[in-house]
PDB file of C-alpha atoms in Angstrom:
ATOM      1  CA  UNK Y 220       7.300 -10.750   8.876  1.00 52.00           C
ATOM      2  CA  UNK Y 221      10.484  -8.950  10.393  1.00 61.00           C
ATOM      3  CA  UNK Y 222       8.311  -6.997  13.163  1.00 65.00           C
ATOM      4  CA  UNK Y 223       9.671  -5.716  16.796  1.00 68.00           C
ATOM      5  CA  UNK Y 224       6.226  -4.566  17.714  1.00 86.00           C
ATOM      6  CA  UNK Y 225       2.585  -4.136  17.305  1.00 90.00           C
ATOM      7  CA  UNK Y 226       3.037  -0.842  15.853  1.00 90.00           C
ATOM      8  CA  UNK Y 227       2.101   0.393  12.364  1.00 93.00           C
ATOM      9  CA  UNK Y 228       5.943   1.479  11.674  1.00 91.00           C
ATOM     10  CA  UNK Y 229       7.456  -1.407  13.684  1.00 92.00           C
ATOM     11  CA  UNK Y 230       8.385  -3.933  10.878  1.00 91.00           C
ATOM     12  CA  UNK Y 231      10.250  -4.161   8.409  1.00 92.00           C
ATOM     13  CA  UNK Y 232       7.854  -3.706   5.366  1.00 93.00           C
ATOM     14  CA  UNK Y 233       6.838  -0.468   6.820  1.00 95.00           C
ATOM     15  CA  UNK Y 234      10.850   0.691   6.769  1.00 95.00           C
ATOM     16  CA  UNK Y 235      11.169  -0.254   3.639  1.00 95.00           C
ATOM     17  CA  UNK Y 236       7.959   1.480   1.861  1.00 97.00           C
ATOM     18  CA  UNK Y 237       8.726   5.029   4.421  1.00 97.00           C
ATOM     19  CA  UNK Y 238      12.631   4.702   2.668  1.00 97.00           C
ATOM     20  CA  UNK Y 239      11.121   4.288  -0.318  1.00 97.00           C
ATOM     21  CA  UNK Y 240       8.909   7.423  -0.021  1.00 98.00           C
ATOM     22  CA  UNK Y 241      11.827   9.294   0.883  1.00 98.00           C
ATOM     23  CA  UNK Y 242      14.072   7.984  -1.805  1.00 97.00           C
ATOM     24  CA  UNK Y 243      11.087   8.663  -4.483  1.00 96.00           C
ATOM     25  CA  UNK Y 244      10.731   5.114  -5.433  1.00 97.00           C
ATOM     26  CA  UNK Y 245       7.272   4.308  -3.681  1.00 96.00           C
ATOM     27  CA  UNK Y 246       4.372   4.053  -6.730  1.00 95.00           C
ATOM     28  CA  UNK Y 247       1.047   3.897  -5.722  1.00 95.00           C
ATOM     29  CA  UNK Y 248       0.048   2.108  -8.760  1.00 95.00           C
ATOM     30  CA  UNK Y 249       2.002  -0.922  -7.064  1.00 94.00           C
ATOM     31  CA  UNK Y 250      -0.319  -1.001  -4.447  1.00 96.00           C
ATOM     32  CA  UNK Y 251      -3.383  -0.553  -6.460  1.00 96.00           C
ATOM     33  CA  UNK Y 252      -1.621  -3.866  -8.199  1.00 96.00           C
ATOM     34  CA  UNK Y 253      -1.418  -5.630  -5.255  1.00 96.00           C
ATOM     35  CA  UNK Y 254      -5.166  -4.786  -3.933  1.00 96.00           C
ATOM     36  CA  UNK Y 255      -6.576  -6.408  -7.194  1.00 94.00           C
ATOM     37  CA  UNK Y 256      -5.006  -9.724  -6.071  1.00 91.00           C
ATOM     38  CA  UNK Y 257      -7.225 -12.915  -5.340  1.00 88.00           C
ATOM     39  CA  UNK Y 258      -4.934 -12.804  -2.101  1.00 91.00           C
ATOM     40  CA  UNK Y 259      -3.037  -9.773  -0.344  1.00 96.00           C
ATOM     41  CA  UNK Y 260       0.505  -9.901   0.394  1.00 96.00           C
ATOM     42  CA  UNK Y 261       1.687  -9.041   3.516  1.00 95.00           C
ATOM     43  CA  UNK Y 262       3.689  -6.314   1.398  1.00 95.00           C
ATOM     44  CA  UNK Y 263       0.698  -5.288   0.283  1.00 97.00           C
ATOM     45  CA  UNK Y 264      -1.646  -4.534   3.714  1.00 97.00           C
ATOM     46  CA  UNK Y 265       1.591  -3.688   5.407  1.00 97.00           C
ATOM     47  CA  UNK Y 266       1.669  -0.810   3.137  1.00 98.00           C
ATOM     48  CA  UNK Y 267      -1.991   0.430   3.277  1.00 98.00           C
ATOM     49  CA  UNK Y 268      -1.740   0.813   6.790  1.00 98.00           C
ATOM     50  CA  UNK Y 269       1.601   2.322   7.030  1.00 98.00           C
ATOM     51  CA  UNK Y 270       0.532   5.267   4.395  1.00 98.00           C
ATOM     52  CA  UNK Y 271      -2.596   5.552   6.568  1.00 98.00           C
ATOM     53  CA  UNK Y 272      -0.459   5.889   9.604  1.00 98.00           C
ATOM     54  CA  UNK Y 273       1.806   8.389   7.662  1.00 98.00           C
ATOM     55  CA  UNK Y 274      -1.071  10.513   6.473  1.00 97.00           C
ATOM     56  CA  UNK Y 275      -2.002  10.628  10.582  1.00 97.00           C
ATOM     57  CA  UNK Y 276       1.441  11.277  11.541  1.00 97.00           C
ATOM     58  CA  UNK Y 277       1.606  14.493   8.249  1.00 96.00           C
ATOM     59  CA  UNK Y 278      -1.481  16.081  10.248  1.00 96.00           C
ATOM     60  CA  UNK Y 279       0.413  15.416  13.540  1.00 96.00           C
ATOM     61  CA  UNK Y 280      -2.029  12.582  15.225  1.00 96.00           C
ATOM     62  CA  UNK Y 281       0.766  10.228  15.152  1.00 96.00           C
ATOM     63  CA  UNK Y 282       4.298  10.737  15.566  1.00 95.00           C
ATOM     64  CA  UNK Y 283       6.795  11.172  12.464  1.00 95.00           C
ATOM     65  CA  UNK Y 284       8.169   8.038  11.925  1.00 94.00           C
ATOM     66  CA  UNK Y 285      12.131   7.828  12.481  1.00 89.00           C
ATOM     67  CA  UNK Y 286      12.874   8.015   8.937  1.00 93.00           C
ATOM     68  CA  UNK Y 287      15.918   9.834   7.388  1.00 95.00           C
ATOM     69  CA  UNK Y 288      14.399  12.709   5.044  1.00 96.00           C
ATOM     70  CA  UNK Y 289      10.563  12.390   6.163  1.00 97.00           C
ATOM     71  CA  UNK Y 290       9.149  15.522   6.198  1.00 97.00           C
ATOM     72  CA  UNK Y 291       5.571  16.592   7.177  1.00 96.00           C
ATOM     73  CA  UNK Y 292       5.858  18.257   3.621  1.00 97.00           C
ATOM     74  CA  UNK Y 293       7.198  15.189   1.793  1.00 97.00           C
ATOM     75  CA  UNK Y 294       3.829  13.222   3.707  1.00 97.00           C
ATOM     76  CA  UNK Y 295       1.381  15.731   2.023  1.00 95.00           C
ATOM     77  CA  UNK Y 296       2.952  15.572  -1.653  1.00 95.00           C
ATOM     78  CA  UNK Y 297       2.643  11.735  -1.601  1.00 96.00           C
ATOM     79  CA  UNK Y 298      -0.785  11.167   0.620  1.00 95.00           C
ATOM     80  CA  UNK Y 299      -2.897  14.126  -0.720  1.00 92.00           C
ATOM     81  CA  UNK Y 300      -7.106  13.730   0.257  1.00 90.00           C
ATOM     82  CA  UNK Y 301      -8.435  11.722  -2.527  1.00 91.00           C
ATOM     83  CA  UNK Y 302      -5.386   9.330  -1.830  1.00 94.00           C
ATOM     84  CA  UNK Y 303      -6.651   9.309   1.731  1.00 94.00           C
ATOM     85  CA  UNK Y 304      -9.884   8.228   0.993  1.00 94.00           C
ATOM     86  CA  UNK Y 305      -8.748   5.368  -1.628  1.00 95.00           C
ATOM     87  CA  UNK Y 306      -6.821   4.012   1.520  1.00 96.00           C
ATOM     88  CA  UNK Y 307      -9.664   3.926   3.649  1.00 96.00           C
ATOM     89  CA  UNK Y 308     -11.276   2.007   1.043  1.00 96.00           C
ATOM     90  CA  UNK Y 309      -9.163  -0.657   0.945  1.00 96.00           C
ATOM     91  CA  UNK Y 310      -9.109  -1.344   5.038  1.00 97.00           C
ATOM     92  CA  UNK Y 311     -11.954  -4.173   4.339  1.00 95.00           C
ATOM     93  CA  UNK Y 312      -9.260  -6.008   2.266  1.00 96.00           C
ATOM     94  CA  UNK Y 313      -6.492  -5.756   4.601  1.00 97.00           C
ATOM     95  CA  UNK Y 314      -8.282  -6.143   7.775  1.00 97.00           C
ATOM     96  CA  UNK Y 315      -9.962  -9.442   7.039  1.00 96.00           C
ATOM     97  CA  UNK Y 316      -9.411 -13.010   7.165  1.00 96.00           C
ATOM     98  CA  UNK Y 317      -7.354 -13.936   3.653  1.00 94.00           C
ATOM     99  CA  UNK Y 318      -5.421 -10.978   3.821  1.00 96.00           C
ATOM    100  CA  UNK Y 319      -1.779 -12.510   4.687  1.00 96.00           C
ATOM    101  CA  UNK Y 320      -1.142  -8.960   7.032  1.00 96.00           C
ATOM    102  CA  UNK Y 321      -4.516 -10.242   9.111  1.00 97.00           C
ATOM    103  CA  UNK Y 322      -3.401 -13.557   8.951  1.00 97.00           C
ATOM    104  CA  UNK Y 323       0.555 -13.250  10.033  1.00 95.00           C
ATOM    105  CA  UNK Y 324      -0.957 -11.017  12.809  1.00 95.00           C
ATOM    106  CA  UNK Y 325      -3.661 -13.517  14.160  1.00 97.00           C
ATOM    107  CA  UNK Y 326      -0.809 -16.400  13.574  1.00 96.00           C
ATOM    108  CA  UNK Y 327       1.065 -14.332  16.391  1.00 94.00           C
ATOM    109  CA  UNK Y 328      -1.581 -15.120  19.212  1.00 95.00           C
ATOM    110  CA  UNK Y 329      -4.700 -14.003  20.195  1.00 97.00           C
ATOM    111  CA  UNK Y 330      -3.205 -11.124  23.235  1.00 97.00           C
ATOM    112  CA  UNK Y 331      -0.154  -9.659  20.135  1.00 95.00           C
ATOM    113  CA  UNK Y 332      -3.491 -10.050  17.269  1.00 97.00           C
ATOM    114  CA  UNK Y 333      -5.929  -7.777  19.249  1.00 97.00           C
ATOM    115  CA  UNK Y 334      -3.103  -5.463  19.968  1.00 96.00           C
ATOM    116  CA  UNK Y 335      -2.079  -5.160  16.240  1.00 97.00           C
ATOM    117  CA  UNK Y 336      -5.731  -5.043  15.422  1.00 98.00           C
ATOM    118  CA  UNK Y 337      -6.220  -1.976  17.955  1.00 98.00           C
ATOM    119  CA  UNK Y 338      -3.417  -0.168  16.026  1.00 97.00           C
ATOM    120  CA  UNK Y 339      -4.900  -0.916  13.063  1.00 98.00           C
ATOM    121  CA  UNK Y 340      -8.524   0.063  13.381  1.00 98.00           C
ATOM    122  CA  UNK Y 341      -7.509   3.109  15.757  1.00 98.00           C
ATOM    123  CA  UNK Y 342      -5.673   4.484  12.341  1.00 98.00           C
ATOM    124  CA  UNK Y 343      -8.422   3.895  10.119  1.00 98.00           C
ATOM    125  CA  UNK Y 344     -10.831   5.591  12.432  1.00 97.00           C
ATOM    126  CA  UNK Y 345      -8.913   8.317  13.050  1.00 97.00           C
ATOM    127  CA  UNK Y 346      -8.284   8.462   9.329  1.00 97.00           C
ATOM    128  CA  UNK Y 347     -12.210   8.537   8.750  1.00 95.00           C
ATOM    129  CA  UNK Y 348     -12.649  10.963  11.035  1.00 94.00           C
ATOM    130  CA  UNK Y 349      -9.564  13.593   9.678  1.00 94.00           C
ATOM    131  CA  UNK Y 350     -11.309  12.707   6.363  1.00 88.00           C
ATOM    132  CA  UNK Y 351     -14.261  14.280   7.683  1.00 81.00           C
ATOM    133  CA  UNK Y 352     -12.950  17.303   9.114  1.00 76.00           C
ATOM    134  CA  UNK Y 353     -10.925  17.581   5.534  1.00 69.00           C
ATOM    135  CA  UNK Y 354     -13.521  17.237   2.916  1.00 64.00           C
ATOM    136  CA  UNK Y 355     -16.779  16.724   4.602  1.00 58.00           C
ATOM    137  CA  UNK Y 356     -18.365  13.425   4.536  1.00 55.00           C
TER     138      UNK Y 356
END
């Protein structure tokens, strides 16, 4: 899995898709690929909660990731609202037993899984809520 840390930007995955961003190569479509899967690549729910952490980090809720060329502006071009709320529907996928992201985590042990897990479902709720204040519910 190439992590350092229960955070949403501390793997390598996450790197990868926030250079990618940067260097224009990230397609959503890719994703959407991915989430259509019988199973979900580690790939896959590493990078729906990355771009969920990025849209938090583009309204300042999270810090900027240490990226080369990430820019709050670059965040809003890429994550705009209705991509926001196609993320958040695609949590219950990634956060679930079967998802290979869920499962590397849980894998880890049960103290480093609840730790991911709070990361994780502290970004999606604070996503749902920024959502709200956005767009209305």
């Amino acid at each position: 899995m190439g992590a350092w840390g229960t955070g949403l930007f501390e793997n390598d995955s996450a790197l990868d898709l926030l250079d990618d961003i940067v260097l224009d190569r990230f397609e959503l479509d890719d994703l959407r690929r991915g989430l259509e899967e019988v199973e979900i690549s580690h790939e896959v729910g590493c990078g729906v909660l990355t771009l969920i952490e990025l849209t938090l980090a583009g309204h300042g809720l999270r810090e900027m990731p240490v990226t080369d060329g990430m820019t709050r502006e670059l965040i809003h071009r890429t994550i705009d609202g209705a991509r926001a709320a196609w993320l958040l529907d695609q949590t219950d996928k990634v956060l679930r037993p079967g998802s290979e992201e869920y499962d590397l985590w849980h894998e880890a042990g049960p103290e480093i899984f609840r730790e991911w897990l709070g990361h994780a479902n502290a970004a999606v709720a604070d996503l749902r809520q920024l959502r709200q204040h956005l767009i209305g519910p």
